[in-house]
Coordinates of C-alpha atoms in Angstrom, one line a residue:
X1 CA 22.9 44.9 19.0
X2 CA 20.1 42.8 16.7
X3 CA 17.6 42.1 18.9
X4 CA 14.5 39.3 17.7
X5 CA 10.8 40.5 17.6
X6 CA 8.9 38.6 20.9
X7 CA 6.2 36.7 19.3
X8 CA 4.1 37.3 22.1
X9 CA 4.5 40.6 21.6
X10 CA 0.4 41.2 21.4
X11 CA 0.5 37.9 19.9
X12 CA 0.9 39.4 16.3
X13 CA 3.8 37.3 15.1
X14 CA 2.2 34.2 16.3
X15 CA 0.5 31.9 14.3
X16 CA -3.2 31.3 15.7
X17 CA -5.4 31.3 13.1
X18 CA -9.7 30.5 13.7
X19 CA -11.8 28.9 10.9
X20 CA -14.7 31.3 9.8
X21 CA -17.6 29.3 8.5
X22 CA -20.8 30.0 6.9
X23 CA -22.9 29.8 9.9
X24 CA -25.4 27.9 8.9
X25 CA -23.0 25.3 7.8
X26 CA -21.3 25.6 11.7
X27 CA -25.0 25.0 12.8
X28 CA -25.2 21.8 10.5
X29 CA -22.0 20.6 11.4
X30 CA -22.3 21.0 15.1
X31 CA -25.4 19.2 15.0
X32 CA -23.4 16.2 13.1
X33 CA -20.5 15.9 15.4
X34 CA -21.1 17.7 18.8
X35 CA -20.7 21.6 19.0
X36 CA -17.3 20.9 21.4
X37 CA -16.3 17.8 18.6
X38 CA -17.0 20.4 15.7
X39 CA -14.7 22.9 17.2
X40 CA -12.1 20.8 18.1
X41 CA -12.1 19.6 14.7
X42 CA -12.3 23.1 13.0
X43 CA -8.9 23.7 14.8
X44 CA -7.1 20.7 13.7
X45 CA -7.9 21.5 10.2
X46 CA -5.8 24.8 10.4
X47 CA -2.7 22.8 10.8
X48 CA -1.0 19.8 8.8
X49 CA -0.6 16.3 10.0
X50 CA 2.7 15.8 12.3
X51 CA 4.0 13.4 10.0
X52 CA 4.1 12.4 5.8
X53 CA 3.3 9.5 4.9
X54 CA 5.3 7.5 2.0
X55 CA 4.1 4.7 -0.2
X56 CA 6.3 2.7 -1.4
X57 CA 6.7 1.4 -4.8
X58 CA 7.3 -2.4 -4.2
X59 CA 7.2 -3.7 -7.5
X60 CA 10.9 -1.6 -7.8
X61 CA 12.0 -1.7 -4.7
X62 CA 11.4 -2.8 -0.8
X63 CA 10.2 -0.9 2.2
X64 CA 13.7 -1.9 4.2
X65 CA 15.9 -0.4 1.3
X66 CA 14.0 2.8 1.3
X67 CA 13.8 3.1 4.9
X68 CA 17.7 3.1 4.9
X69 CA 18.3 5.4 1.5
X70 CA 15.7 7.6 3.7
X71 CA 17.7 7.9 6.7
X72 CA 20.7 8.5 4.9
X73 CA 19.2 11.5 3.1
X74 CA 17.5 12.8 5.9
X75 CA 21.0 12.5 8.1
X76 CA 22.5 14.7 5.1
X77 CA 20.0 16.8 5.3
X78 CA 19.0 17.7 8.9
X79 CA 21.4 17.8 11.9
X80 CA 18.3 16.5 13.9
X81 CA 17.2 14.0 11.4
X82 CA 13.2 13.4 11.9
X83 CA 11.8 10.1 13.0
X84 CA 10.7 7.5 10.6
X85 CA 8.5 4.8 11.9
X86 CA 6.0 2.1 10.3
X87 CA 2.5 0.8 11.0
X88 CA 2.4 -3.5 10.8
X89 CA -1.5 -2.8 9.5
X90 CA 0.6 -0.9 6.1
X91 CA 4.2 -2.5 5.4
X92 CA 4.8 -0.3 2.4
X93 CA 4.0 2.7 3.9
X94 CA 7.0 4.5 6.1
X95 CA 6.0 7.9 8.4
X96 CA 8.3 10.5 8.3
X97 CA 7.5 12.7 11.5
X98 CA 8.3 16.7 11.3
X99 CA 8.0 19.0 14.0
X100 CA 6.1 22.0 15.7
X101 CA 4.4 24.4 16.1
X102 CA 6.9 26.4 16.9
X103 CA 7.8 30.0 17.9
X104 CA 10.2 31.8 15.1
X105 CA 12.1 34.6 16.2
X106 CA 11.8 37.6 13.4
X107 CA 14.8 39.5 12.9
X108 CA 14.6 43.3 12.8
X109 CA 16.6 45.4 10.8
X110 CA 20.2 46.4 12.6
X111 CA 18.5 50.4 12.7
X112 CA 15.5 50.4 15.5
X113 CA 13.6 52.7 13.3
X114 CA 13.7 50.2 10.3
X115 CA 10.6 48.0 10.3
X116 CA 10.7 44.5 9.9
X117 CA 10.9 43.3 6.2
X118 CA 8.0 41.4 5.6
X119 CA 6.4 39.4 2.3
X120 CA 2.2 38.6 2.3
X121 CA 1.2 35.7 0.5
X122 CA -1.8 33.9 -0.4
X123 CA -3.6 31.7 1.9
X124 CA -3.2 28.6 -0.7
X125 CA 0.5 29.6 -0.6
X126 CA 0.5 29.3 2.8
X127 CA -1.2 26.6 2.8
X128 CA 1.2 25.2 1.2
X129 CA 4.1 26.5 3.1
X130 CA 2.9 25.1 6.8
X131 CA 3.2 21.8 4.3
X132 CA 7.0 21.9 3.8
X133 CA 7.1 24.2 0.7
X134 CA 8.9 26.8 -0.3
X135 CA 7.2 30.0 -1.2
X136 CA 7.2 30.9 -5.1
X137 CA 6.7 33.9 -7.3
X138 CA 3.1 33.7 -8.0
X139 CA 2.1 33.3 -4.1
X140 CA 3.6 36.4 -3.1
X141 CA 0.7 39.3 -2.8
X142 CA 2.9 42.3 -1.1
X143 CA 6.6 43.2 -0.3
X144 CA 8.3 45.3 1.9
X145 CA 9.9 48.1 0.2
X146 CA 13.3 47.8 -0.6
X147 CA 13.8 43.9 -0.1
X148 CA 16.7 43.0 -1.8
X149 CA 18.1 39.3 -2.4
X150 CA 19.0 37.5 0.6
X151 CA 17.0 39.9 3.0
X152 CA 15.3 38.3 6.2
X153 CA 11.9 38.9 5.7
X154 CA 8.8 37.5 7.6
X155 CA 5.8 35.7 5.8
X156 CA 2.2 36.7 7.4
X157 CA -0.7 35.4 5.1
X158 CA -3.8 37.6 3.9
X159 CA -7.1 35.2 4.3
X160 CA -10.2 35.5 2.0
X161 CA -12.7 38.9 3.1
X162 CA -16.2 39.2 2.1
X163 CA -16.9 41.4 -0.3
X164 CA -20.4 43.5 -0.9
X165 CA -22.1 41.3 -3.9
X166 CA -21.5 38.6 -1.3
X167 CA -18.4 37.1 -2.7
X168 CA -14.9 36.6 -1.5
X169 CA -11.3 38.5 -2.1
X170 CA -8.3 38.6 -0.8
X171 CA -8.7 42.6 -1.0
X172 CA -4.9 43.2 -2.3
X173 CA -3.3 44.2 -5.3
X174 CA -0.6 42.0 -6.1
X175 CA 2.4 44.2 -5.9
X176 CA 1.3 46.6 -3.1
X177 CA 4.1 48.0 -1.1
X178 CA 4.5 47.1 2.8
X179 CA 5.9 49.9 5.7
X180 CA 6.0 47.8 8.5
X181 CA 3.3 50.4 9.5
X182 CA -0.4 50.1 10.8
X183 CA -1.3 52.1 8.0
X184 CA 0.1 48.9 5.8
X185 CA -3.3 46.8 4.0
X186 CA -4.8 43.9 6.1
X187 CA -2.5 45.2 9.2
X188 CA -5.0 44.4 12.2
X189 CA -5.9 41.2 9.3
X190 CA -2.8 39.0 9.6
X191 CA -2.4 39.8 13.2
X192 CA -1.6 35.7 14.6
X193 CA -0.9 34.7 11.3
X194 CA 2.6 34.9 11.0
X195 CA 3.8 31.2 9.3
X196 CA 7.9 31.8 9.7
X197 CA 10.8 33.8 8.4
X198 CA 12.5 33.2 5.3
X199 CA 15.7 34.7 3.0
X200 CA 14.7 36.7 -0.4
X201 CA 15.8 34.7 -3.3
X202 CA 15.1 37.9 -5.5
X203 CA 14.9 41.5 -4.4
X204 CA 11.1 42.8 -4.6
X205 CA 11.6 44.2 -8.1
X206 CA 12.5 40.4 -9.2
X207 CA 9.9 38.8 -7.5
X208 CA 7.1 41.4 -8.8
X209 CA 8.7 41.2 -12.7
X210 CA 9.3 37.3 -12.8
X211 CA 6.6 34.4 -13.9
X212 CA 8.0 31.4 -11.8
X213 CA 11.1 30.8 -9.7
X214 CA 11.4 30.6 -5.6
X215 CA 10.9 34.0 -3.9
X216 CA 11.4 33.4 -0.9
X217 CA 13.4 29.9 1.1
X218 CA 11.6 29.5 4.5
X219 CA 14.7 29.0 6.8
X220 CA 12.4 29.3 10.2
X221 CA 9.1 27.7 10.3
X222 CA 5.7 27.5 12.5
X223 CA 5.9 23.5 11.3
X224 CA 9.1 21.7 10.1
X225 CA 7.7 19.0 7.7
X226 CA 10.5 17.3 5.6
X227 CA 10.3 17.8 1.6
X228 CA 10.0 14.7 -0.9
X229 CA 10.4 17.2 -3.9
X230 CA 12.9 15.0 -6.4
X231 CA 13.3 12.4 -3.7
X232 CA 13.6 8.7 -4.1
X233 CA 11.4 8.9 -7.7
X234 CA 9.7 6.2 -8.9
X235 CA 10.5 4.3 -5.5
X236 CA 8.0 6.5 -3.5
X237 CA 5.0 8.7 -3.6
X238 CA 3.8 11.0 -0.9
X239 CA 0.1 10.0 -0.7
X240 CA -2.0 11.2 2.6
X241 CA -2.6 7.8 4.3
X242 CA -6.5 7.7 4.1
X243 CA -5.8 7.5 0.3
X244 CA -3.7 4.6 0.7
X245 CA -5.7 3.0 2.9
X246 CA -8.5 3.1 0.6
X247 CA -6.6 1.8 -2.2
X248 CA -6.3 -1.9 -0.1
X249 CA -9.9 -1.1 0.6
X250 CA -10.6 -2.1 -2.7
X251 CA -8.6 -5.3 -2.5
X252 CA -7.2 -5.3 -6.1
X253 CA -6.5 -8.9 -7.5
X254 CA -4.4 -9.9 -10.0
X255 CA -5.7 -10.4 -13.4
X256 CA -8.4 -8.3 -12.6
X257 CA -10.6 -5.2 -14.5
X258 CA -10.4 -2.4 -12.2
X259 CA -12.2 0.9 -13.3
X260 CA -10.2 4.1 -11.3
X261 CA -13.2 6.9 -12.4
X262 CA -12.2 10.0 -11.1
X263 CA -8.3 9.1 -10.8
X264 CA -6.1 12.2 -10.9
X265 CA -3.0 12.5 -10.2
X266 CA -2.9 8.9 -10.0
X267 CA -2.0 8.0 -6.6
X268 CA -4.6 5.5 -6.0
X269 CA -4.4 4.5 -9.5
X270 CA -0.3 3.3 -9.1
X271 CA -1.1 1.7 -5.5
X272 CA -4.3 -0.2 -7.2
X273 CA -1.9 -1.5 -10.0
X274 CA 1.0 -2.2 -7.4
X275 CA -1.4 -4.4 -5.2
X276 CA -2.4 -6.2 -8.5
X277 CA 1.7 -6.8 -9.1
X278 CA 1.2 -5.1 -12.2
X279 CA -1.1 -7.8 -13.8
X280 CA -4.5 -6.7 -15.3
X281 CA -6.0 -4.1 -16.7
X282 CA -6.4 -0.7 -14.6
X283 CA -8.4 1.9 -16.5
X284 CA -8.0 5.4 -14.7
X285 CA -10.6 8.4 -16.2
X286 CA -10.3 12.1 -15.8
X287 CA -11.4 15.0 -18.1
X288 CA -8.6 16.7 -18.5
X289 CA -5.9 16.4 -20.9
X290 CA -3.8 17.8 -18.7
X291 CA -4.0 15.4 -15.6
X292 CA -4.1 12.5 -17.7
X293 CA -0.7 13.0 -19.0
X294 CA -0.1 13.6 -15.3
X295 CA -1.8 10.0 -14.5
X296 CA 0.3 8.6 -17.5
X297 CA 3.7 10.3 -16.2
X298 CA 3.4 9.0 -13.3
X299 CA 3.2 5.6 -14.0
X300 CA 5.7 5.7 -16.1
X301 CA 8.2 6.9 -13.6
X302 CA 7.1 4.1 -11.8
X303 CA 7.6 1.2 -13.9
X304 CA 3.7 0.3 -14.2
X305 CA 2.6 -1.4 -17.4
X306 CA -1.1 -2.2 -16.8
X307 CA -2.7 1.5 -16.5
X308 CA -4.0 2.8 -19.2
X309 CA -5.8 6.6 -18.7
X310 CA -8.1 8.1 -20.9
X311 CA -9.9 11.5 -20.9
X312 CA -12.9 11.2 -20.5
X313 CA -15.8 12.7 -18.3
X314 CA -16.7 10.1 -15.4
X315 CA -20.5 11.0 -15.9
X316 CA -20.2 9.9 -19.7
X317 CA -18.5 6.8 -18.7
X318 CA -21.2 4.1 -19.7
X319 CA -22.3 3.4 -22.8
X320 CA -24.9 1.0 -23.8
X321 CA -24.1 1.2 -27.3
X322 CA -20.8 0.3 -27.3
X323 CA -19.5 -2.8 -29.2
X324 CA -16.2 -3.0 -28.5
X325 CA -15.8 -1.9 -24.9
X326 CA -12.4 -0.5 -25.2
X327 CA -12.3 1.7 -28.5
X328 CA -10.9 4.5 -27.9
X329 CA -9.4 7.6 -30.4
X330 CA -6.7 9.4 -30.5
X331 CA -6.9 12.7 -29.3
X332 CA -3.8 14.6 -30.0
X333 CA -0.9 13.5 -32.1
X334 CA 2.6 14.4 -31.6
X335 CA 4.9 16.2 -34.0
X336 CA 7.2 14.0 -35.3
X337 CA 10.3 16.1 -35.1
X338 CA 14.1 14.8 -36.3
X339 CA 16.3 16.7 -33.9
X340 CA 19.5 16.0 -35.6
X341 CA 18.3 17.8 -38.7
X342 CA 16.5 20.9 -36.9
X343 CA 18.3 24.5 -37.1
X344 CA 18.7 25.3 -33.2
X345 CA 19.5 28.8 -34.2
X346 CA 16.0 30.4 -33.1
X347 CA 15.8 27.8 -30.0
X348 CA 19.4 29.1 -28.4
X349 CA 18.0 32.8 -28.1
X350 CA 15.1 34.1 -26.8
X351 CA 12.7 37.3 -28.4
X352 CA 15.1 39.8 -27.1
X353 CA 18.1 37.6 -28.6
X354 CA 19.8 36.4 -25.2
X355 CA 21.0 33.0 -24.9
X356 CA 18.4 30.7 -23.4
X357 CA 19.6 28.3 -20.5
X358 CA 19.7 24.3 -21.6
X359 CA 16.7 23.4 -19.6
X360 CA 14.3 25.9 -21.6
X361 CA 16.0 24.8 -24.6
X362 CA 15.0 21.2 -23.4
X363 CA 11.7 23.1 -23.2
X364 CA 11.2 24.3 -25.9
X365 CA 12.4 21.0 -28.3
X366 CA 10.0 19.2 -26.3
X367 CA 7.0 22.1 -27.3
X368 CA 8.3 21.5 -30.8
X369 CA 7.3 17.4 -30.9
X370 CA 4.7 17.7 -28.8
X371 CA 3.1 20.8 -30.0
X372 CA 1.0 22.8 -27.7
X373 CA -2.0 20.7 -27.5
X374 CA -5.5 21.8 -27.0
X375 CA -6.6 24.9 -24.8
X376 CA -2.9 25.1 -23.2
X377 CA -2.6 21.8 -22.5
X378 CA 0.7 19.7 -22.5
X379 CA 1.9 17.9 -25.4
X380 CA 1.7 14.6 -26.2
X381 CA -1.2 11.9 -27.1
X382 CA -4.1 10.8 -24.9
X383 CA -6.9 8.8 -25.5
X384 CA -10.5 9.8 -25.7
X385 CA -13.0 6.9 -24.5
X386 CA -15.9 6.2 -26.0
X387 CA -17.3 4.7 -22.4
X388 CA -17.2 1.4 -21.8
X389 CA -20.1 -1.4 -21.5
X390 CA -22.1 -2.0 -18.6
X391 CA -20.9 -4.6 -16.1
X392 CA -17.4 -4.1 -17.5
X393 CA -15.2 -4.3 -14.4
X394 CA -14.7 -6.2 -11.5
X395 CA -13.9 -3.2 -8.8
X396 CA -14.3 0.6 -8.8
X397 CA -13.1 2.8 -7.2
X398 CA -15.0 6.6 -7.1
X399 CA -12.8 8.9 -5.3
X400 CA -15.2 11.8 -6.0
X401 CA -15.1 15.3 -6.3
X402 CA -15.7 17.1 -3.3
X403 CA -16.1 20.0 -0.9
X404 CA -12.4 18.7 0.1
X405 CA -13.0 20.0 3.6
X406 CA -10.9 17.5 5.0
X407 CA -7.8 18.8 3.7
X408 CA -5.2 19.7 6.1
X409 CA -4.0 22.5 6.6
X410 CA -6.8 25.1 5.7
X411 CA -7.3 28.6 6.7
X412 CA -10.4 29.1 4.8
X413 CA -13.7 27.4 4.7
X414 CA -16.1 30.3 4.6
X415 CA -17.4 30.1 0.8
X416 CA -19.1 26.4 1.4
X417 CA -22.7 27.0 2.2
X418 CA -25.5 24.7 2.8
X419 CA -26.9 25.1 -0.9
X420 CA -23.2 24.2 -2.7
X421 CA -22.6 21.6 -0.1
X422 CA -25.8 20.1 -1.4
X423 CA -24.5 20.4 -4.7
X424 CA -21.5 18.3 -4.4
X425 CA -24.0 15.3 -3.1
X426 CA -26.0 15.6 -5.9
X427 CA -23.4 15.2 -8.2
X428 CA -21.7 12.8 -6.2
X429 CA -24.8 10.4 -6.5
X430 CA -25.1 10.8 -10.3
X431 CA -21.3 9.5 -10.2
X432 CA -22.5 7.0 -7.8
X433 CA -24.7 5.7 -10.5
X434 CA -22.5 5.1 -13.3
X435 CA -20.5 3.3 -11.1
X436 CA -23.4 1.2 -10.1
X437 CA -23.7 0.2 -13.8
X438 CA -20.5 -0.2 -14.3
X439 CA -19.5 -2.9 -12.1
X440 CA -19.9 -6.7 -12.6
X441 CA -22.6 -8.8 -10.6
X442 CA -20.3 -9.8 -7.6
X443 CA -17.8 -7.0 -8.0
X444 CA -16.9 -4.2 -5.4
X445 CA -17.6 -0.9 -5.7
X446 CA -15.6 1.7 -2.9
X447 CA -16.5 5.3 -2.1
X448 CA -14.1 7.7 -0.8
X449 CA -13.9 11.4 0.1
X450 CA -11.6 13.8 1.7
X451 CA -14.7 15.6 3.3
X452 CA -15.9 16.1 7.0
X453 CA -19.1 16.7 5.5
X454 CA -21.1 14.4 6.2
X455 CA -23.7 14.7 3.2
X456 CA -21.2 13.9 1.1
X457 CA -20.1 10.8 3.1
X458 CA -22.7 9.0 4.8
X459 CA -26.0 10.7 3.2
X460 CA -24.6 8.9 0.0
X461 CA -24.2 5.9 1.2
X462 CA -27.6 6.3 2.4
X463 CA -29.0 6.7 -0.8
X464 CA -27.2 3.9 -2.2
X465 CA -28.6 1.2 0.3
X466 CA -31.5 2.7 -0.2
X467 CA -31.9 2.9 -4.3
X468 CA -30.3 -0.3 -4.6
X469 CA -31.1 -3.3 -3.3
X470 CA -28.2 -5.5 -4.2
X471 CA -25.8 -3.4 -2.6
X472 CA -24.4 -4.4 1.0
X473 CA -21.9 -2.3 2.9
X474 CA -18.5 -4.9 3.0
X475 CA -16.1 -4.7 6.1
X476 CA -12.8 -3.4 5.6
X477 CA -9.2 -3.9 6.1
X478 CA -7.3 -2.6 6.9
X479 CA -9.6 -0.5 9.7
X480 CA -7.8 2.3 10.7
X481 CA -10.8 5.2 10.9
X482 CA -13.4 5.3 12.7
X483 CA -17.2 4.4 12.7
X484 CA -19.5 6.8 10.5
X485 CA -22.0 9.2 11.6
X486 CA -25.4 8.3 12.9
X487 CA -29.1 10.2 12.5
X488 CA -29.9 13.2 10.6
X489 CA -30.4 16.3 10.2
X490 CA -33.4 18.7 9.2
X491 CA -31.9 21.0 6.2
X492 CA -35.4 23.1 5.7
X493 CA -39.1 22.0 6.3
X494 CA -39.1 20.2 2.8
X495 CA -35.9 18.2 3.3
X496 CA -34.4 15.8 6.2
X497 CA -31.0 14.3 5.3
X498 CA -30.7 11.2 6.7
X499 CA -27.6 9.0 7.4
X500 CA -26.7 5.8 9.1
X501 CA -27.9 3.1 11.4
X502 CA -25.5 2.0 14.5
X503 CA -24.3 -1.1 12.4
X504 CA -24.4 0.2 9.1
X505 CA -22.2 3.0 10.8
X506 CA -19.6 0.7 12.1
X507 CA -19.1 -1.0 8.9
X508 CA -17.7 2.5 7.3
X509 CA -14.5 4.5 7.9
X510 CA -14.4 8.0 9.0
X511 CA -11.1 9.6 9.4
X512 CA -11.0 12.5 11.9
X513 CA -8.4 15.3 12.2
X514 CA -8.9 15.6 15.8
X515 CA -8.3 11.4 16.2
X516 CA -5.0 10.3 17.3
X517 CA -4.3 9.2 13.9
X518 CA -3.9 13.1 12.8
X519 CA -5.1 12.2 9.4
X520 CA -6.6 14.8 7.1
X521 CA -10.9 14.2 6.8
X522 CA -11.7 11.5 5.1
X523 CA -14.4 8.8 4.1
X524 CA -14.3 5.3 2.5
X525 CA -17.9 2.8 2.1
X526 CA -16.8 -0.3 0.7
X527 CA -20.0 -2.2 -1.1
X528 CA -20.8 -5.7 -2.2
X529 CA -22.4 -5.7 -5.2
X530 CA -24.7 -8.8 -5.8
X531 CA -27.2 -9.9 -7.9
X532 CA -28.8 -6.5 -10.2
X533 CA -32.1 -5.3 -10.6
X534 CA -34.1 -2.7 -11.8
X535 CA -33.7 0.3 -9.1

């Protein structure tokens, strides 16, 4: 008789993983929010947020009619159907509630003396995973031996180790066999961090020899959180609901200039041009190629007409020069390609002349118009900017670069010190800047992060009251977070970092993992800009 594995056995089967910081970024940390608050909110960063939140794309649809095509997929889908619900403060926004933790049972191997089958993967796999994802080729690390397609096997996950020259690896080949033995690599390692049982999709020689492709489907999982993969597109977008709430932060009007500077993948660029109705101008800006098309997609597949994206470094974005505030160049040129007169012999069969599927033939035409583009990058055109003029736009919005140490879930936070987390603030002002420079007399400018950290957060809008004089922190609606972080903190003898006053501290929204909102990290400062001066 099969009997299941007792996850309490020891507690190795569980899943109870512990946040390892750098400990002088603990001691910084626990100084900012309480050493009890700290902890508290170390733990709630190891696991995702009970529920997904949806955006709805009202310029094609309504919240009502999704709500109902939701339910009825969601009914297909799940004999228990989750629980969708909806905040007055955000009508186009619909929460879809999952489920857990919970306790999987592990299912031996009929034979006693068989171990259990078992599959390692990455932590940003698994990350990914206790999310609502499936687990795919390149996440895998380690296999049982003998695994064959549509084997039980469970997923443990093999976290970052410090190495001797002071970096960080995962310490694994990827490949390395598994015998359900103590002798096995990272054994006494992934003890608690078992994240659910799933079914092989390809034995362990497939998933080793392929490039892409699902290895394993999770059928039996720490947290059930329902997947939005193909649903619903164009008429939704899974956006974290700090981001959306920063988005009507800005208050986007129609017929306004809004500047999105650091905009990839274009969920608070679509919800700006959504508030607007789709009338005005929104630029988004990102570097790469890559997630412009991304940006450019996107809005596409959601009917938008006023976003235009360019590629262009957000630190470059002003230019004093500039005469015509909008030239722009074309970066890389499609292939025209007539399909009706192309000879599809060489596309039907691959290098070892077997018939290639329609889908990579698809592929492949589309590699053929587009051509390859720069360094990798997709096909098809984008636009290089030249910058744009100063006091161009009426609102912008600098969702910067970050620590992200607010995303949910995360296993690993070790490789942050105090040096790189002063780094990112750095940086983070010299965006701060431009965006100063960029924005009208009058005009709005809105900070947001999805960082506890507060010298990325609060520090900067420290140094923004305090380097310019014509700024004011705005209130904001809607308020959903709570009030910023007050005092400082000593860094070394040379350095203090200061933050906020009790009132300038109310006026700005901090979103804690730990609240009751179980909202990823996050920050937004909303500023009135007025009359400019010389710094």
């Amino acid at each position: 008789m099969q009997v299941d594995v007792d996850v309490d056995a020891g507690g190795r089967y569980a899943f109870t993983p512990s946040l390892k910081w750098d400990p002088h970024v603990e001691a910084y940390f626990s100084h900012a929010y309480g050493a009890s608050h700290f902890s508290r909110v170390s733990s709630a960063l190891t696991r995702p947020s009970s529920y997904s939140s949806l955006r709805v794309n009202t310029l094609k649809t309504s919240t009502h009619l999704v709500h109902t095509k939701l339910l009825q997929l969601l009914r297909h889908q799940h004999q228990h159907p989750p629980l969708i619900s909806q905040n007055p403060a955000l009508p186009d926004v619909l929460y879809v509630w999952g489920t857990g933790p919970h306790h999987p049972s592990y299912h031996p191997h009929p034979r006693p003396a068989v171990p259990l089958k078992e599959v390692i993967v990455s932590r940003k796999c698994a990350e990914a995973v206790l999310r609502g994802a499936q687990i795919y080729v390149p996440g895998v690390m380690a296999c049982s031996a003998h695994v064959e397609k549509g084997d039980k096997v469970a997923v443990s996950v093999a976290i970052e180790k410090p190495t001797h020259t002071g970096g960080w690896t995962l310490g694994i080949t990827r490949g390395t066999v598994l015998h359900g033995t103590p002798s096995d690599i990272r054994y006494e390692d992934r003890h608690g961090l078992y994240i659910g049982e799933g079914v092989a999709f390809m034995s362990r020689t497939g998933i080793f020899r392929a490039k892409e492709g699902i290895a394993v489907e999770m059928t039996n999982r720490v947290y059930h959180l329902p997947s939005f993969n193909d649903v619903l597109e164009g008429e939704i977008f899974l956006q974290n609901l700090p981001s959306i709430v920063t988005a009507r932060v800005l208050d986007p009007q129609p017929g306004e200039k809004i500047l999105d500077m650091c905009a990839a993948p274009g969920g608070k660029t679509t919800a700006i041009a959504i508030l607007m109705k789709d009338k005005g101008e929104v630029i988004a800006l990102d570097r790469s190629h890559n997630k412009v098309m991304d940006i450019l997609k996107l809005a596409d597949e959601m009917e938008i007409k006023c976003i235009k994206a360019y590629k262009l470094d957000a630190l470059k974005s002003v230019n004093t020069s500039i005469t015509d505030e909008n030239e722009v160049k074309s970066e890389e040129q499609s292939v025209i390609v007539d399909e009706e007169c192309l000879d599809l012999t060489n596309l039907q069969k691959d290098e070892k002349g077997r018939y290639l599927s329609k889908a990579v033939m698809r592929k492949r035409m589309r590699q053929m118009r587009n051509g390859p583009g720069k360094n990798n990058s997709k096909g098809g055109k984008v636009a290089n900017s030249k910058g744009f003029a100063p006091n161009s736009f009426d609102r912008v919005l600098l969702d910067a670069p970050c620590s992200a140490l607010g995303l949910r879930p995360r296993l690993f936070a070790a490789e942050e010190t105090v040096d790189s987390l002063r780094r990112h603030g750095t940086y983070q002002r010299r965006m701060f800047d431009r965006a100063v420079q960029l924005v009208r007399p009058g005009g709005v400018i809105v900070y947001s992060t999805c960082t506890i950290n507060p010298g990325e957060n609060e520090a900067l809008v420290r140094y923004a009251l305090d380097t310019y004089g014509f700024l004011t922190l705005a209130p904001q609606s809607p308020k959903i977070g709570g009030p910023g972080i007050v005092g400082s903190y000593r860094i070394d003898e040379t350095h203090t970092e200061e933050w906020l006053k009790e009132s300038e501290a109310e006026l700005v929204q901090r979103f804690d993992p730990v609240s009751d909102m179980d909202t990823i990290g996050f920050f937004i400062a909303k500023f009135m800009v007025g009359m400019k001066r010389e710094a």
